[in-house]
């Protein structure tokens, strides 16, 4: 399966249970993939209208947004942690 990438709102990342585990962009969004979004239980309205706060992006765009965000993952304590996982996005 091909991975697709998405820039999502904090609420979407929280609903996926990944807010503290995914890269945060400079503008406060999170980078998730299609597997991550599959973790979200949709409401009946969302089955019809789709999930708000999700923007499909390319892998290159995901790399750029992650780099601009300083490779930051927001921790559960509200702190921002910079990771050394840059190799994953090279």
PDB file of N, CA, C and O in Angstrom, residues 2-37:
ATOM      1  N   UNK A   2       0.516   2.186  -0.817  1.00  0.00           N
ATOM      2  CA  UNK A   2       1.255   3.445  -0.872  1.00  0.00           C
ATOM      3  C   UNK A   2       0.859   4.324   0.297  1.00  0.00           C
ATOM      4  O   UNK A   2      -0.316   4.467   0.612  1.00  0.00           O
ATOM      5  N   UNK A   3       1.874   4.911   0.930  1.00  0.00           N
ATOM      6  CA  UNK A   3       1.600   5.861   2.002  1.00  0.00           C
ATOM      7  C   UNK A   3       1.212   7.195   1.398  1.00  0.00           C
ATOM      8  O   UNK A   3       1.841   7.669   0.458  1.00  0.00           O
ATOM      9  N   UNK A   4       0.194   7.779   1.934  1.00  0.00           N
ATOM     10  CA  UNK A   4      -0.234   9.130   1.603  1.00  0.00           C
ATOM     11  C   UNK A   4      -0.043   9.962   2.859  1.00  0.00           C
ATOM     12  O   UNK A   4      -0.157   9.464   3.972  1.00  0.00           O
ATOM     13  N   UNK A   5       0.253  11.233   2.682  1.00  0.00           N
ATOM     14  CA  UNK A   5       0.532  12.109   3.814  1.00  0.00           C
ATOM     15  C   UNK A   5      -0.493  13.226   3.895  1.00  0.00           C
ATOM     16  O   UNK A   5      -1.031  13.673   2.886  1.00  0.00           O
ATOM     17  N   UNK A   6      -0.712  13.673   5.143  1.00  0.00           N
ATOM     18  CA  UNK A   6      -1.727  14.683   5.413  1.00  0.00           C
ATOM     19  C   UNK A   6      -1.238  15.643   6.483  1.00  0.00           C
ATOM     20  O   UNK A   6      -0.586  15.228   7.447  1.00  0.00           O
ATOM     21  N   UNK A   7      -1.568  16.916   6.301  1.00  0.00           N
ATOM     22  CA  UNK A   7      -1.379  17.925   7.345  1.00  0.00           C
ATOM     23  C   UNK A   7      -2.745  18.068   8.003  1.00  0.00           C
ATOM     24  O   UNK A   7      -3.741  18.348   7.323  1.00  0.00           O
ATOM     25  N   UNK A   8      -2.792  17.821   9.317  1.00  0.00           N
ATOM     26  CA  UNK A   8      -4.081  17.787  10.010  1.00  0.00           C
ATOM     27  C   UNK A   8      -4.074  18.717  11.215  1.00  0.00           C
ATOM     28  O   UNK A   8      -3.021  19.065  11.746  1.00  0.00           O
ATOM     29  N   UNK A   9      -5.266  19.055  11.668  1.00  0.00           N
ATOM     30  CA  UNK A   9      -5.401  19.896  12.853  1.00  0.00           C
ATOM     31  C   UNK A   9      -5.030  19.108  14.108  1.00  0.00           C
ATOM     32  O   UNK A   9      -4.974  17.873  14.092  1.00  0.00           O
ATOM     33  N   UNK A  10      -4.823  19.825  15.190  1.00  0.00           N
ATOM     34  CA  UNK A  10      -4.517  19.205  16.476  1.00  0.00           C
ATOM     35  C   UNK A  10      -5.635  18.256  16.895  1.00  0.00           C
ATOM     36  O   UNK A  10      -5.380  17.177  17.434  1.00  0.00           O
ATOM     37  N   UNK A  11      -6.882  18.632  16.634  1.00  0.00           N
ATOM     38  CA  UNK A  11      -8.016  17.798  17.013  1.00  0.00           C
ATOM     39  C   UNK A  11      -7.980  16.456  16.285  1.00  0.00           C
ATOM     40  O   UNK A  11      -8.231  15.407  16.886  1.00  0.00           O
ATOM     41  N   UNK A  12      -7.667  16.464  15.011  1.00  0.00           N
ATOM     42  CA  UNK A  12      -7.586  15.221  14.242  1.00  0.00           C
ATOM     43  C   UNK A  12      -6.454  14.352  14.780  1.00  0.00           C
ATOM     44  O   UNK A  12      -6.626  13.143  14.962  1.00  0.00           O
ATOM     45  N   UNK A  13      -5.293  14.935  15.053  1.00  0.00           N
ATOM     46  CA  UNK A  13      -4.160  14.174  15.604  1.00  0.00           C
ATOM     47  C   UNK A  13      -4.523  13.583  16.964  1.00  0.00           C
ATOM     48  O   UNK A  13      -4.186  12.431  17.261  1.00  0.00           O
ATOM     49  N   UNK A  14      -5.249  14.338  17.773  1.00  0.00           N
ATOM     50  CA  UNK A  14      -5.690  13.846  19.085  1.00  0.00           C
ATOM     51  C   UNK A  14      -6.661  12.691  18.922  1.00  0.00           C
ATOM     52  O   UNK A  14      -6.553  11.673  19.596  1.00  0.00           O
ATOM     53  N   UNK A  15      -7.614  12.843  18.032  1.00  0.00           N
ATOM     54  CA  UNK A  15      -8.592  11.766  17.802  1.00  0.00           C
ATOM     55  C   UNK A  15      -7.925  10.487  17.310  1.00  0.00           C
ATOM     56  O   UNK A  15      -8.407   9.389  17.588  1.00  0.00           O
ATOM     57  N   UNK A  16      -6.834  10.612  16.593  1.00  0.00           N
ATOM     58  CA  UNK A  16      -6.089   9.440  16.130  1.00  0.00           C
ATOM     59  C   UNK A  16      -5.218   8.854  17.242  1.00  0.00           C
ATOM     60  O   UNK A  16      -4.650   7.780  17.075  1.00  0.00           O
ATOM     61  N   UNK A  17      -5.118   9.590  18.368  1.00  0.00           N
ATOM     62  CA  UNK A  17      -4.289   9.132  19.482  1.00  0.00           C
ATOM     63  C   UNK A  17      -2.806   9.323  19.233  1.00  0.00           C
ATOM     64  O   UNK A  17      -1.973   8.676  19.856  1.00  0.00           O
ATOM     65  N   UNK A  18      -2.457  10.267  18.336  1.00  0.00           N
ATOM     66  CA  UNK A  18      -1.064  10.425  17.918  1.00  0.00           C
ATOM     67  C   UNK A  18      -0.511  11.831  18.110  1.00  0.00           C
ATOM     68  O   UNK A  18       0.568  12.137  17.621  1.00  0.00           O
ATOM     69  N   UNK A  19      -1.230  12.664  18.828  1.00  0.00           N
ATOM     70  CA  UNK A  19      -0.795  14.052  18.999  1.00  0.00           C
ATOM     71  C   UNK A  19       0.604  14.149  19.586  1.00  0.00           C
ATOM     72  O   UNK A  19       1.375  15.024  19.211  1.00  0.00           O
ATOM     73  N   UNK A  20       0.935  13.245  20.482  1.00  0.00           N
ATOM     74  CA  UNK A  20       2.243  13.288  21.136  1.00  0.00           C
ATOM     75  C   UNK A  20       3.283  12.418  20.436  1.00  0.00           C
ATOM     76  O   UNK A  20       4.357  12.197  20.976  1.00  0.00           O
ATOM     77  N   UNK A  21       2.949  11.924  19.250  1.00  0.00           N
ATOM     78  CA  UNK A  21       3.839  10.993  18.573  1.00  0.00           C
ATOM     79  C   UNK A  21       4.169  11.363  17.135  1.00  0.00           C
ATOM     80  O   UNK A  21       4.893  10.637  16.466  1.00  0.00           O
ATOM     81  N   UNK A  22       3.619  12.446  16.647  1.00  0.00           N
ATOM     82  CA  UNK A  22       3.843  12.826  15.254  1.00  0.00           C
ATOM     83  C   UNK A  22       4.436  14.228  15.172  1.00  0.00           C
ATOM     84  O   UNK A  22       4.302  15.045  16.075  1.00  0.00           O
ATOM     85  N   UNK A  23       5.080  14.489  14.051  1.00  0.00           N
ATOM     86  CA  UNK A  23       5.707  15.796  13.842  1.00  0.00           C
ATOM     87  C   UNK A  23       4.675  16.905  13.789  1.00  0.00           C
ATOM     88  O   UNK A  23       3.602  16.751  13.212  1.00  0.00           O
ATOM     89  N   UNK A  24       5.057  18.033  14.390  1.00  0.00           N
ATOM     90  CA  UNK A  24       4.214  19.221  14.417  1.00  0.00           C
ATOM     91  C   UNK A  24       4.824  20.258  13.479  1.00  0.00           C
ATOM     92  O   UNK A  24       6.036  20.484  13.492  1.00  0.00           O
ATOM     93  N   UNK A  25       3.983  20.888  12.683  1.00  0.00           N
ATOM     94  CA  UNK A  25       4.462  21.906  11.754  1.00  0.00           C
ATOM     95  C   UNK A  25       4.565  23.252  12.462  1.00  0.00           C
ATOM     96  O   UNK A  25       4.043  23.434  13.557  1.00  0.00           O
ATOM     97  N   UNK A  26       5.193  24.172  11.801  1.00  0.00           N
ATOM     98  CA  UNK A  26       5.360  25.503  12.371  1.00  0.00           C
ATOM     99  C   UNK A  26       4.020  26.177  12.626  1.00  0.00           C
ATOM    100  O   UNK A  26       3.866  26.941  13.577  1.00  0.00           O
ATOM    101  N   UNK A  27       3.018  25.883  11.810  1.00  0.00           N
ATOM    102  CA  UNK A  27       1.698  26.513  11.976  1.00  0.00           C
ATOM    103  C   UNK A  27       0.763  25.712  12.887  1.00  0.00           C
ATOM    104  O   UNK A  27      -0.423  26.009  12.974  1.00  0.00           O
ATOM    105  N   UNK A  28       1.284  24.690  13.576  1.00  0.00           N
ATOM    106  CA  UNK A  28       0.506  23.978  14.578  1.00  0.00           C
ATOM    107  C   UNK A  28      -0.244  22.752  14.085  1.00  0.00           C
ATOM    108  O   UNK A  28      -0.970  22.123  14.846  1.00  0.00           O
ATOM    109  N   UNK A  29      -0.072  22.407  12.814  1.00  0.00           N
ATOM    110  CA  UNK A  29      -0.703  21.191  12.313  1.00  0.00           C
ATOM    111  C   UNK A  29       0.232  20.001  12.565  1.00  0.00           C
ATOM    112  O   UNK A  29       1.360  20.164  12.994  1.00  0.00           O
ATOM    113  N   UNK A  30      -0.269  18.818  12.302  1.00  0.00           N
ATOM    114  CA  UNK A  30       0.505  17.584  12.502  1.00  0.00           C
ATOM    115  C   UNK A  30       0.562  16.821  11.188  1.00  0.00           C
ATOM    116  O   UNK A  30      -0.359  16.904  10.370  1.00  0.00           O
ATOM    117  N   UNK A  31       1.645  16.078  10.992  1.00  0.00           N
ATOM    118  CA  UNK A  31       1.802  15.276   9.787  1.00  0.00           C
ATOM    119  C   UNK A  31       1.430  13.830  10.118  1.00  0.00           C
ATOM    120  O   UNK A  31       2.070  13.194  10.946  1.00  0.00           O
ATOM    121  N   UNK A  32       0.382  13.352   9.478  1.00  0.00           N
ATOM    122  CA  UNK A  32      -0.073  11.971   9.641  1.00  0.00           C
ATOM    123  C   UNK A  32      -0.076  11.293   8.284  1.00  0.00           C
ATOM    124  O   UNK A  32      -0.041  11.970   7.243  1.00  0.00           O
ATOM    125  N   UNK A  33      -0.139   9.970   8.305  1.00  0.00           N
ATOM    126  CA  UNK A  33      -0.274   9.244   7.048  1.00  0.00           C
ATOM    127  C   UNK A  33      -1.631   8.542   7.005  1.00  0.00           C
ATOM    128  O   UNK A  33      -2.409   8.617   7.957  1.00  0.00           O
ATOM    129  N   UNK A  34      -1.909   7.862   5.892  1.00  0.00           N
ATOM    130  CA  UNK A  34      -3.213   7.224   5.731  1.00  0.00           C
ATOM    131  C   UNK A  34      -3.456   6.145   6.785  1.00  0.00           C
ATOM    132  O   UNK A  34      -4.595   5.947   7.213  1.00  0.00           O
ATOM    133  N   UNK A  35      -2.427   5.451   7.241  1.00  0.00           N
ATOM    134  CA  UNK A  35      -2.601   4.472   8.311  1.00  0.00           C
ATOM    135  C   UNK A  35      -3.020   5.143   9.615  1.00  0.00           C
ATOM    136  O   UNK A  35      -3.850   4.612  10.353  1.00  0.00           O
ATOM    137  N   UNK A  36      -2.434   6.300   9.892  1.00  0.00           N
ATOM    138  CA  UNK A  36      -2.789   7.054  11.101  1.00  0.00           C
ATOM    139  C   UNK A  36      -4.260   7.470  11.069  1.00  0.00           C
ATOM    140  O   UNK A  36      -4.979   7.355  12.062  1.00  0.00           O
ATOM    141  N   UNK A  37      -4.706   7.963   9.920  1.00  0.00           N
ATOM    142  CA  UNK A  37      -6.096   8.417   9.814  1.00  0.00           C
ATOM    143  C   UNK A  37      -7.071   7.262   9.951  1.00  0.00           C
ATOM    144  O   UNK A  37      -8.203   7.449  10.407  1.00  0.00           O
TER     145      UNK A  37
END
